[in-house]
């Protein structure tokens, strides 16, 4: 038996940062708009409630990773996962969003009926089928597979006698006290785990095939803390946020314009925090240019401190196979291990693996083009948020939510019920939705919609461009077709 819920104006899929951000904007700026937030898990928070590995923390400063409408008041600028989760829970409580949340709703499919002007969303909840309907569908699902992280097929894995753990599936009862731990990987997760495990473990080794750029930043921002004390959180937050956006965008642009110079500076920053005889060329000199992959941030240089103390070490080599007591490397060296952590990244998946269709016709996402970085060509009443690769995710979420609320205002004012972006130039060059060379991006980006190269279809991970068109730009656009209720719309 299928349970059907009364129609709402907006269905929000996902109760992580994106979904909570949209819920706030609808509740605050569209008080007459009915909406529900469907979440597959039994709690809010997305990434920050899912991941339980030691030291889970933000990889962006919190004054920009936090919402624009809610000041970040904690002294830590690079914050632990549980502090971020508290912040999100406060957002829900302070704004009365809990009544709009529906947990345990695993969304299977969503179809837009152009005759009715409604999305029908099919879910399972406790083994029972449920159906929700709405005028608009907002996807706040992020871009990775929550159930299936990326774990390479390591030769000899079955021979290893200890546990092999992926951080996304971290067991709560894991005791690594006094154990030799090998962490495979060199990205943000690996450089977070190592300093946080090293004090309890006998020794932690980071095993990497090739180095990543690792950038040390203060865990607490002294300027922000002074401004908060002098001006108060509300007034200081805007200044700190603006400062951090300018600094982060400046760093990225310098890396793009002067990659050789920035490469030298980033590597020199690492070398000065390690012993003089440390082999920085082997272990911290990447083969790619800065920001072709995300910079791995380490607060207060904690990774370098553990390596310098001897509690952690770094090995750069390739895996031959797992053995009974560790890992045999191509060089012939064998790393002894009681526990192996496979910090090998994530699997990307578009829109939470939800089967999307219009009038019963399944959408082939790679054929679709992104409009203003938030809608899809030929898909009516559909909005999504995918954050930036080169600055804080939430900056994009705030802009998309603002623009969507302004679009709803515009539609109400003119008596419109439906809106669809139409791409008329079928010859326009298109670009990937994510622009990094990281393995997790390259493995899956072809499954995603693509961006365009000019006009409202132009897609770049550029906050300034999105701020201009989403926050300050007009809603009315020649690429958008608005229609009143019950007017048929078709996939283009």
CSV table of C-alpha atoms in Angstrom, one decimal:
chain,number,residue,atom,x,y,z
A,1,UNK,CA,0.0,0.0,0.0
A,2,UNK,CA,1.3,3.5,-0.9
A,3,UNK,CA,0.8,6.5,1.3
A,4,UNK,CA,0.2,9.8,-0.5
A,5,UNK,CA,1.0,13.1,1.1
A,6,UNK,CA,-0.9,16.4,0.3
A,7,UNK,CA,0.9,18.5,-2.3
A,8,UNK,CA,3.4,21.2,-1.3
A,9,UNK,CA,5.0,24.0,-3.2
A,10,UNK,CA,8.6,22.8,-2.8
A,11,UNK,CA,10.0,19.4,-1.9
A,12,UNK,CA,13.6,19.7,-0.7
A,13,UNK,CA,15.7,16.5,-1.0
A,14,UNK,CA,18.4,16.1,1.6
A,15,UNK,CA,18.8,17.6,5.1
A,16,UNK,CA,22.5,18.4,4.9
A,17,UNK,CA,23.9,21.9,4.5
A,18,UNK,CA,22.2,22.5,1.2
A,19,UNK,CA,18.7,21.3,2.3
A,20,UNK,CA,18.8,23.2,5.6
A,21,UNK,CA,19.9,26.3,3.8
A,22,UNK,CA,17.0,26.1,1.4
A,23,UNK,CA,14.6,25.4,4.2
A,24,UNK,CA,15.7,28.5,6.0
A,25,UNK,CA,15.3,30.7,3.0
A,26,UNK,CA,11.9,29.4,2.2
A,27,UNK,CA,10.7,29.8,5.8
A,28,UNK,CA,12.2,33.3,6.2
A,29,UNK,CA,11.6,34.9,2.8
A,30,UNK,CA,8.6,32.9,1.6
A,31,UNK,CA,6.5,32.4,4.7
A,32,UNK,CA,3.4,31.5,2.6
A,33,UNK,CA,5.3,28.7,0.7
A,34,UNK,CA,4.6,25.2,1.8
A,35,UNK,CA,7.6,22.8,1.8
A,36,UNK,CA,8.9,19.6,3.2
A,37,UNK,CA,12.5,18.3,3.5
A,38,UNK,CA,12.9,14.6,2.7
A,39,UNK,CA,16.0,13.0,4.3
A,40,UNK,CA,17.0,9.3,3.7
A,41,UNK,CA,18.8,9.0,7.0
A,42,UNK,CA,17.4,9.5,10.5
A,43,UNK,CA,19.2,12.7,11.3
A,44,UNK,CA,20.2,16.0,9.7
A,45,UNK,CA,23.7,17.0,8.8
A,46,UNK,CA,24.7,15.0,5.7
A,47,UNK,CA,28.4,14.7,5.7
A,48,UNK,CA,28.8,15.9,9.2
A,49,UNK,CA,26.5,13.2,10.8
A,50,UNK,CA,27.6,10.4,8.4
A,51,UNK,CA,31.4,10.6,8.9
A,52,UNK,CA,32.6,9.4,12.3
A,53,UNK,CA,36.3,9.0,11.7
A,54,UNK,CA,38.8,10.6,14.2
A,55,UNK,CA,39.3,14.3,13.6
A,56,UNK,CA,36.6,14.8,10.9
A,57,UNK,CA,36.7,18.6,10.3
A,58,UNK,CA,36.0,21.3,7.7
A,59,UNK,CA,38.4,21.8,4.8
A,60,UNK,CA,37.3,25.4,4.5
A,61,UNK,CA,37.3,28.2,7.0
A,62,UNK,CA,34.0,28.2,8.9
A,63,UNK,CA,33.1,31.9,8.4
A,64,UNK,CA,32.7,31.1,4.7
A,65,UNK,CA,31.6,27.5,5.1
A,66,UNK,CA,28.9,28.6,7.5
A,67,UNK,CA,25.7,30.2,6.3
A,68,UNK,CA,25.6,33.8,5.4
A,69,UNK,CA,22.6,34.3,7.6
A,70,UNK,CA,24.0,32.7,10.8
A,71,UNK,CA,27.3,34.0,12.2
A,72,UNK,CA,30.0,31.4,13.1
A,73,UNK,CA,30.7,32.2,16.7
A,74,UNK,CA,33.1,29.4,17.7
A,75,UNK,CA,36.8,30.3,18.2
A,76,UNK,CA,37.9,27.6,15.8
A,77,UNK,CA,38.0,28.7,12.2
A,78,UNK,CA,38.7,25.1,11.0
A,79,UNK,CA,36.1,23.2,13.0
A,80,UNK,CA,35.6,19.6,14.1
A,81,UNK,CA,32.7,17.8,12.6
A,82,UNK,CA,30.6,17.7,15.9
A,83,UNK,CA,30.9,21.5,16.2
A,84,UNK,CA,29.6,21.9,12.6
A,85,UNK,CA,26.8,19.5,13.4
A,86,UNK,CA,25.8,21.5,16.5
A,87,UNK,CA,25.8,24.6,14.3
A,88,UNK,CA,23.4,22.9,11.8
A,89,UNK,CA,21.2,21.7,14.6
A,90,UNK,CA,21.0,25.2,16.1
A,91,UNK,CA,20.0,26.5,12.6
A,92,UNK,CA,17.1,24.1,12.5
A,93,UNK,CA,16.0,24.9,16.1
A,94,UNK,CA,16.3,28.6,15.9
A,95,UNK,CA,14.3,28.8,12.7
A,96,UNK,CA,11.6,26.3,13.5
A,97,UNK,CA,12.5,24.0,10.7
A,98,UNK,CA,12.0,20.7,12.5
A,99,UNK,CA,8.3,20.5,11.6
A,100,UNK,CA,9.3,20.4,7.9
A,101,UNK,CA,11.7,17.5,8.2
A,102,UNK,CA,10.7,13.9,7.2
A,103,UNK,CA,13.4,11.4,8.1
A,104,UNK,CA,13.9,7.9,6.8
A,105,UNK,CA,12.6,8.8,3.3
A,106,UNK,CA,14.7,7.1,0.7
A,107,UNK,CA,13.8,8.8,-2.6
A,108,UNK,CA,13.7,6.3,-5.4
A,109,UNK,CA,12.3,8.4,-8.3
A,110,UNK,CA,10.8,11.7,-9.3
A,111,UNK,CA,8.7,12.5,-12.3
A,112,UNK,CA,7.3,15.9,-13.5
A,113,UNK,CA,3.9,15.8,-15.1
A,114,UNK,CA,3.6,18.8,-17.3
A,115,UNK,CA,-0.2,18.6,-17.5
A,116,UNK,CA,-0.6,18.8,-13.8
A,117,UNK,CA,2.4,21.0,-13.3
A,118,UNK,CA,3.5,18.7,-10.4
A,119,UNK,CA,6.5,16.6,-9.4
A,120,UNK,CA,5.6,13.1,-8.1
A,121,UNK,CA,8.3,11.8,-5.8
A,122,UNK,CA,8.3,8.1,-4.8
A,123,UNK,CA,10.0,7.1,-1.6
A,124,UNK,CA,10.4,4.1,0.7
A,125,UNK,CA,10.0,4.6,4.5
A,126,UNK,CA,10.4,1.7,6.8
A,127,UNK,CA,9.8,-0.7,4.0
A,128,UNK,CA,6.6,1.1,2.9
A,129,UNK,CA,6.1,3.0,-0.3
A,130,UNK,CA,5.1,6.7,0.0
A,131,UNK,CA,4.4,9.4,-2.6
A,132,UNK,CA,4.9,13.1,-2.3
A,133,UNK,CA,3.9,15.8,-4.8
A,134,UNK,CA,5.1,19.4,-5.3
A,135,UNK,CA,5.3,22.2,-7.7
A,136,UNK,CA,9.1,22.5,-7.4
A,137,UNK,CA,11.8,20.0,-6.7
A,138,UNK,CA,15.1,21.2,-5.0
A,139,UNK,CA,18.0,18.8,-4.9
A,140,UNK,CA,20.3,19.2,-2.0
A,141,UNK,CA,21.8,15.7,-2.2
A,142,UNK,CA,25.5,16.7,-2.6
A,143,UNK,CA,27.5,14.7,-5.1
A,144,UNK,CA,28.8,11.5,-3.5
A,145,UNK,CA,27.5,8.0,-2.8
A,146,UNK,CA,26.7,7.7,0.9
A,147,UNK,CA,26.5,3.9,0.8
A,148,UNK,CA,29.4,3.0,-1.4
A,149,UNK,CA,32.8,4.7,-0.9
A,150,UNK,CA,35.7,4.1,-3.3
A,151,UNK,CA,37.8,1.1,-2.3
A,152,UNK,CA,40.3,-0.2,-4.8
A,153,UNK,CA,40.6,-3.9,-5.4
A,154,UNK,CA,43.9,-4.4,-3.4
A,155,UNK,CA,45.7,-7.6,-4.4
A,156,UNK,CA,45.9,-10.0,-1.4
A,157,UNK,CA,43.4,-8.1,0.7
A,158,UNK,CA,42.0,-11.4,1.9
A,159,UNK,CA,45.4,-12.4,3.3
A,160,UNK,CA,45.7,-9.5,5.7
A,161,UNK,CA,44.7,-10.6,9.2
A,162,UNK,CA,43.6,-7.2,10.5
A,163,UNK,CA,40.7,-4.9,9.7
A,164,UNK,CA,40.7,-2.9,6.5
A,165,UNK,CA,38.5,0.2,7.0
A,166,UNK,CA,37.2,3.0,4.8
A,167,UNK,CA,36.7,6.3,6.8
A,168,UNK,CA,33.2,6.7,5.4
A,169,UNK,CA,32.3,3.4,7.1
A,170,UNK,CA,34.2,3.9,10.3
A,171,UNK,CA,33.2,1.4,13.1
A,172,UNK,CA,32.4,3.1,16.4
A,173,UNK,CA,34.1,0.4,18.4
A,174,UNK,CA,37.5,0.5,16.6
A,175,UNK,CA,40.3,0.5,19.2
A,176,UNK,CA,43.6,1.5,17.6
A,177,UNK,CA,45.5,2.1,20.9
A,178,UNK,CA,49.0,0.9,20.7
A,179,UNK,CA,48.5,-0.4,17.1
A,180,UNK,CA,50.5,0.1,14.0
A,181,UNK,CA,48.2,1.9,11.5
A,182,UNK,CA,48.8,2.4,7.8
A,183,UNK,CA,46.6,5.1,6.1
A,184,UNK,CA,46.5,4.7,2.3
A,185,UNK,CA,45.9,8.1,0.7
A,186,UNK,CA,47.2,11.6,0.6
A,187,UNK,CA,44.1,13.8,0.5
A,188,UNK,CA,42.1,15.7,3.1
A,189,UNK,CA,40.8,12.6,4.9
A,190,UNK,CA,44.3,11.1,5.2
A,191,UNK,CA,46.0,14.2,6.5
A,192,UNK,CA,43.1,14.6,9.0
A,193,UNK,CA,43.3,11.0,10.3
A,194,UNK,CA,47.0,10.8,10.8
A,195,UNK,CA,47.5,13.6,13.4
A,196,UNK,CA,44.3,12.6,15.2
A,197,UNK,CA,45.3,8.9,15.5
A,198,UNK,CA,49.0,9.3,16.1
A,199,UNK,CA,48.8,10.0,19.9
A,200,UNK,CA,47.0,6.8,20.7
A,201,UNK,CA,48.5,4.5,18.0
A,202,UNK,CA,51.9,3.0,18.3
A,203,UNK,CA,52.7,4.5,14.9
A,204,UNK,CA,50.8,5.8,11.9
A,205,UNK,CA,52.2,5.6,8.4
A,206,UNK,CA,50.7,7.6,5.5
A,207,UNK,CA,51.2,5.5,2.3
A,208,UNK,CA,50.7,7.5,-0.9
A,209,UNK,CA,51.3,6.8,-4.5
A,210,UNK,CA,52.0,10.4,-5.2
A,211,UNK,CA,52.0,13.6,-3.0
A,212,UNK,CA,49.3,16.2,-2.7
A,213,UNK,CA,49.6,19.9,-1.9
A,214,UNK,CA,49.3,20.3,1.9
A,215,UNK,CA,48.7,23.8,3.2
A,216,UNK,CA,49.0,24.8,6.8
A,217,UNK,CA,46.5,27.4,8.2
A,218,UNK,CA,45.7,28.6,11.7
A,219,UNK,CA,43.0,26.6,13.4
A,220,UNK,CA,41.8,29.8,15.0
A,221,UNK,CA,41.7,33.1,13.1
A,222,UNK,CA,43.2,35.8,15.4
A,223,UNK,CA,41.8,38.6,13.3
A,224,UNK,CA,38.3,37.1,13.5
A,225,UNK,CA,38.5,36.5,17.2
A,226,UNK,CA,39.6,40.1,17.8
A,227,UNK,CA,36.8,41.5,15.6
A,228,UNK,CA,34.2,39.3,17.3
A,229,UNK,CA,35.3,40.6,20.7
A,230,UNK,CA,35.3,44.3,19.7
A,231,UNK,CA,32.4,44.4,17.3
A,232,UNK,CA,30.2,41.5,18.4
A,233,UNK,CA,29.5,38.4,16.2
A,234,UNK,CA,26.8,40.0,14.0
A,235,UNK,CA,28.8,42.9,12.8
A,236,UNK,CA,32.2,41.1,12.8
A,237,UNK,CA,30.8,38.1,10.8
A,238,UNK,CA,30.3,40.2,7.6
A,239,UNK,CA,33.8,41.6,7.7
A,240,UNK,CA,35.5,38.3,8.5
A,241,UNK,CA,33.5,36.5,5.8
A,242,UNK,CA,34.4,39.2,3.2
A,243,UNK,CA,38.1,39.0,4.3
A,244,UNK,CA,38.2,35.2,4.0
A,245,UNK,CA,36.4,35.1,0.6
A,246,UNK,CA,38.9,37.7,-0.7
A,247,UNK,CA,41.9,35.7,0.6
A,248,UNK,CA,40.7,32.3,-0.6
A,249,UNK,CA,39.8,33.6,-4.1
A,250,UNK,CA,43.1,35.5,-4.2
A,251,UNK,CA,45.0,32.3,-3.4
A,252,UNK,CA,43.1,30.4,-6.1
A,253,UNK,CA,43.7,33.1,-8.7
A,254,UNK,CA,47.4,33.3,-7.9
A,255,UNK,CA,47.6,29.5,-8.3
A,256,UNK,CA,45.9,29.8,-11.7
A,257,UNK,CA,48.0,32.7,-13.0
A,258,UNK,CA,51.4,31.9,-11.5
A,259,UNK,CA,51.4,28.1,-11.0
A,260,UNK,CA,55.2,27.7,-10.9
A,261,UNK,CA,55.6,30.5,-8.3
A,262,UNK,CA,52.8,29.2,-6.1
A,263,UNK,CA,54.1,25.7,-6.4
A,264,UNK,CA,57.4,26.8,-5.0
A,265,UNK,CA,55.7,28.8,-2.2
A,266,UNK,CA,53.4,26.0,-1.2
A,267,UNK,CA,56.3,23.4,-1.1
A,268,UNK,CA,58.5,25.9,0.8
A,269,UNK,CA,55.7,26.3,3.4
A,270,UNK,CA,55.8,22.6,4.0
A,271,UNK,CA,59.6,22.4,4.1
A,272,UNK,CA,60.0,25.0,6.8
A,273,UNK,CA,57.7,23.0,9.2
A,274,UNK,CA,59.6,19.7,8.8
A,275,UNK,CA,63.1,18.6,9.9
A,276,UNK,CA,65.9,19.9,7.6
A,277,UNK,CA,66.8,16.4,6.4
A,278,UNK,CA,63.2,15.5,5.5
A,279,UNK,CA,62.8,14.4,1.9
A,280,UNK,CA,60.2,17.0,0.8
A,281,UNK,CA,60.9,16.4,-2.9
A,282,UNK,CA,59.7,12.8,-2.6
A,283,UNK,CA,56.9,13.1,-0.1
A,284,UNK,CA,55.4,16.7,-0.6
A,285,UNK,CA,56.1,17.7,-4.2
A,286,UNK,CA,53.1,16.9,-6.4
A,287,UNK,CA,53.3,16.2,-10.1
A,288,UNK,CA,50.3,18.5,-10.9
A,289,UNK,CA,49.9,22.3,-10.5
A,290,UNK,CA,48.2,23.8,-7.4
A,291,UNK,CA,44.4,23.7,-7.4
A,292,UNK,CA,44.1,21.1,-10.2
A,293,UNK,CA,43.1,19.2,-7.1
A,294,UNK,CA,41.8,20.6,-3.8
A,295,UNK,CA,44.5,21.8,-1.4
A,296,UNK,CA,44.6,19.6,1.7
A,297,UNK,CA,44.4,21.9,4.7
A,298,UNK,CA,46.1,21.1,8.0
A,299,UNK,CA,45.2,23.4,10.9
A,300,UNK,CA,48.3,24.6,12.8
A,301,UNK,CA,50.5,22.2,10.8
A,302,UNK,CA,49.3,19.3,13.0
A,303,UNK,CA,50.4,16.7,10.4
A,304,UNK,CA,53.9,18.1,10.2
A,305,UNK,CA,54.2,18.2,14.0
A,306,UNK,CA,53.4,14.5,14.2
A,307,UNK,CA,55.8,13.6,11.4
A,308,UNK,CA,58.5,15.7,13.1
A,309,UNK,CA,57.9,14.0,16.4
A,310,UNK,CA,58.3,10.6,14.9
A,311,UNK,CA,54.8,9.5,15.8
A,312,UNK,CA,53.9,9.4,12.1
A,313,UNK,CA,55.8,8.8,8.9
A,314,UNK,CA,55.2,9.1,5.2
A,315,UNK,CA,56.0,6.5,2.6
A,316,UNK,CA,55.7,7.3,-1.2
A,317,UNK,CA,55.5,4.0,-3.1
A,318,UNK,CA,53.1,1.7,-5.0
A,319,UNK,CA,51.3,-1.3,-3.4
A,320,UNK,CA,52.4,-4.7,-4.7
A,321,UNK,CA,49.9,-6.6,-2.5
A,322,UNK,CA,48.6,-6.9,1.0
A,323,UNK,CA,50.3,-9.6,3.1
A,324,UNK,CA,49.4,-11.4,6.3
A,325,UNK,CA,50.9,-8.7,8.5
A,326,UNK,CA,50.8,-5.6,6.4
A,327,UNK,CA,51.5,-4.2,2.9
A,328,UNK,CA,54.3,-5.2,0.5
A,329,UNK,CA,55.4,-2.3,-1.7
A,330,UNK,CA,56.8,-2.3,-5.3
A,331,UNK,CA,60.2,-1.3,-3.9
A,332,UNK,CA,60.3,-4.5,-1.8
A,333,UNK,CA,59.7,-2.8,1.5
A,334,UNK,CA,57.0,-4.3,3.7
A,335,UNK,CA,55.0,-2.0,6.0
A,336,UNK,CA,53.9,-3.7,9.2
A,337,UNK,CA,50.2,-3.0,10.1
A,338,UNK,CA,47.7,-4.0,12.6
A,339,UNK,CA,45.0,-1.9,11.0
A,340,UNK,CA,44.8,-0.5,7.4
A,341,UNK,CA,42.8,2.6,6.6
A,342,UNK,CA,41.8,2.9,3.0
A,343,UNK,CA,41.4,6.7,2.7
A,344,UNK,CA,41.1,6.3,-1.0
A,345,UNK,CA,38.2,8.7,-1.7
A,346,UNK,CA,34.6,8.7,-2.6
A,347,UNK,CA,32.3,7.7,-5.4
A,348,UNK,CA,30.5,10.5,-7.0
A,349,UNK,CA,26.9,10.1,-8.0
A,350,UNK,CA,24.5,12.8,-9.4
A,351,UNK,CA,21.4,13.7,-7.5
A,352,UNK,CA,21.5,10.9,-4.9
A,353,UNK,CA,21.0,8.2,-7.6
A,354,UNK,CA,17.3,9.3,-7.9
A,355,UNK,CA,15.7,8.3,-11.2
A,356,UNK,CA,14.5,11.6,-12.7
A,357,UNK,CA,12.0,11.9,-15.5
A,358,UNK,CA,9.6,14.3,-17.2
A,359,UNK,CA,6.3,13.1,-18.5
A,360,UNK,CA,7.5,9.5,-18.0
A,361,UNK,CA,10.6,10.1,-20.1
A,362,UNK,CA,13.8,9.3,-18.2
A,363,UNK,CA,16.4,12.1,-18.1
A,364,UNK,CA,19.8,11.3,-19.5
A,365,UNK,CA,21.8,13.7,-17.3
A,366,UNK,CA,24.9,14.0,-19.5
A,367,UNK,CA,22.7,15.3,-22.3
A,368,UNK,CA,21.5,18.2,-20.2
A,369,UNK,CA,23.1,21.6,-19.7
A,370,UNK,CA,23.2,23.6,-16.5
A,371,UNK,CA,21.5,27.0,-16.5
A,372,UNK,CA,23.0,29.6,-14.1
A,373,UNK,CA,24.6,26.8,-12.2
A,374,UNK,CA,21.3,25.8,-10.6
A,375,UNK,CA,18.8,24.5,-13.1
A,376,UNK,CA,18.8,22.0,-16.0
A,377,UNK,CA,17.9,22.5,-19.7
A,378,UNK,CA,14.4,21.2,-20.5
A,379,UNK,CA,13.6,20.2,-16.9
A,380,UNK,CA,10.7,22.3,-15.5
A,381,UNK,CA,10.5,23.6,-11.9
A,382,UNK,CA,13.8,21.9,-10.9
A,383,UNK,CA,16.6,23.5,-8.9
A,384,UNK,CA,19.8,22.1,-7.4
A,385,UNK,CA,22.8,23.1,-5.4
A,386,UNK,CA,26.3,21.8,-6.0
A,387,UNK,CA,29.0,23.8,-4.2
A,388,UNK,CA,32.4,25.1,-5.3
A,389,UNK,CA,35.5,23.0,-5.8
A,390,UNK,CA,37.9,26.0,-5.0
A,391,UNK,CA,36.1,27.7,-2.1
A,392,UNK,CA,33.5,26.9,0.6
A,393,UNK,CA,30.6,24.8,-0.6
A,394,UNK,CA,28.0,26.9,1.3
A,395,UNK,CA,28.8,30.1,-0.6
A,396,UNK,CA,27.1,28.6,-3.6
A,397,UNK,CA,24.2,27.2,-1.6
A,398,UNK,CA,23.4,30.7,-0.2
A,399,UNK,CA,23.4,32.2,-3.7
A,400,UNK,CA,21.2,29.5,-5.2
A,401,UNK,CA,18.7,29.7,-2.4
A,402,UNK,CA,18.5,33.5,-2.7
A,403,UNK,CA,17.9,33.3,-6.4
A,404,UNK,CA,15.3,30.6,-6.2
A,405,UNK,CA,13.3,32.6,-3.7
A,406,UNK,CA,13.5,35.7,-6.0
A,407,UNK,CA,12.3,33.5,-8.9
A,408,UNK,CA,9.3,32.4,-6.9
A,409,UNK,CA,8.5,36.0,-6.1
A,410,UNK,CA,8.7,36.9,-9.8
A,411,UNK,CA,6.5,34.0,-10.7
A,412,UNK,CA,3.9,34.9,-8.1
A,413,UNK,CA,3.9,38.5,-9.3
A,414,UNK,CA,3.3,37.6,-12.9
A,415,UNK,CA,0.9,34.6,-12.3
A,416,UNK,CA,3.3,31.9,-13.5
A,417,UNK,CA,3.3,28.4,-12.3
A,418,UNK,CA,6.0,26.8,-14.4
A,419,UNK,CA,9.5,27.7,-15.5
A,420,UNK,CA,11.9,25.8,-17.7
A,421,UNK,CA,15.3,26.7,-19.2
A,422,UNK,CA,15.5,26.1,-22.9
A,423,UNK,CA,18.8,25.7,-24.7
A,424,UNK,CA,18.4,26.7,-28.3
A,425,UNK,CA,22.0,26.5,-29.4
A,426,UNK,CA,22.8,22.8,-29.8
A,427,UNK,CA,26.3,23.5,-31.0
A,428,UNK,CA,27.5,25.4,-27.8
A,429,UNK,CA,30.7,23.9,-26.4
A,430,UNK,CA,30.0,22.3,-23.0
A,431,UNK,CA,32.3,21.7,-20.0
A,432,UNK,CA,32.4,19.3,-17.1
A,433,UNK,CA,30.4,20.2,-14.0
A,434,UNK,CA,33.5,19.6,-11.8
A,435,UNK,CA,36.9,20.8,-13.1
A,436,UNK,CA,39.5,19.0,-11.1
A,437,UNK,CA,41.9,16.2,-12.0
A,438,UNK,CA,41.2,14.2,-8.8
A,439,UNK,CA,40.6,10.5,-9.3
A,440,UNK,CA,37.1,10.7,-7.7
A,441,UNK,CA,36.1,13.4,-10.2
A,442,UNK,CA,37.5,11.8,-13.3
A,443,UNK,CA,35.9,8.4,-12.5
A,444,UNK,CA,32.4,9.8,-12.5
A,445,UNK,CA,32.0,13.3,-13.9
A,446,UNK,CA,30.8,11.9,-17.2
A,447,UNK,CA,27.6,10.8,-15.4
A,448,UNK,CA,26.7,14.4,-14.5
A,449,UNK,CA,25.0,17.2,-16.5
A,450,UNK,CA,27.5,19.6,-18.2
A,451,UNK,CA,27.9,23.3,-18.2
A,452,UNK,CA,27.9,25.7,-21.1
A,453,UNK,CA,30.4,28.3,-22.2
A,454,UNK,CA,28.5,31.6,-22.7
A,455,UNK,CA,25.5,33.6,-21.4
A,456,UNK,CA,23.5,32.2,-18.6
A,457,UNK,CA,24.7,28.7,-19.5
A,458,UNK,CA,28.3,29.6,-18.7
A,459,UNK,CA,29.6,27.4,-15.9
A,460,UNK,CA,32.6,28.2,-13.8
A,461,UNK,CA,33.5,27.6,-10.2
A,462,UNK,CA,33.7,31.4,-9.8
A,463,UNK,CA,32.0,33.0,-6.8
A,464,UNK,CA,32.2,36.5,-8.2
A,465,UNK,CA,30.3,35.4,-11.4
A,466,UNK,CA,27.6,33.6,-9.5
A,467,UNK,CA,27.2,36.5,-7.0
A,468,UNK,CA,26.6,38.9,-9.8
A,469,UNK,CA,24.0,36.9,-11.7
A,470,UNK,CA,22.3,35.0,-8.8
A,471,UNK,CA,22.3,37.7,-6.1
A,472,UNK,CA,22.2,40.8,-8.2
A,473,UNK,CA,21.1,39.8,-11.7
A,474,UNK,CA,17.5,39.8,-13.0
A,475,UNK,CA,15.2,36.8,-13.0
A,476,UNK,CA,13.7,37.4,-16.4
A,477,UNK,CA,15.9,35.9,-19.1
A,478,UNK,CA,15.4,35.0,-22.8
A,479,UNK,CA,16.5,31.4,-22.0
A,480,UNK,CA,13.7,30.9,-19.5
A,481,UNK,CA,10.1,30.0,-20.5
A,482,UNK,CA,7.5,30.9,-17.9
A,483,UNK,CA,3.9,29.6,-18.3
A,484,UNK,CA,0.8,29.7,-16.2
A,485,UNK,CA,-0.7,26.6,-14.6
A,486,UNK,CA,-1.6,23.5,-16.6
A,487,UNK,CA,0.4,24.6,-19.7
A,488,UNK,CA,2.2,21.5,-21.1
A,489,UNK,CA,6.0,21.6,-21.1
A,490,UNK,CA,8.3,19.2,-22.8
A,491,UNK,CA,11.9,18.0,-22.4
A,492,UNK,CA,14.2,19.8,-24.9
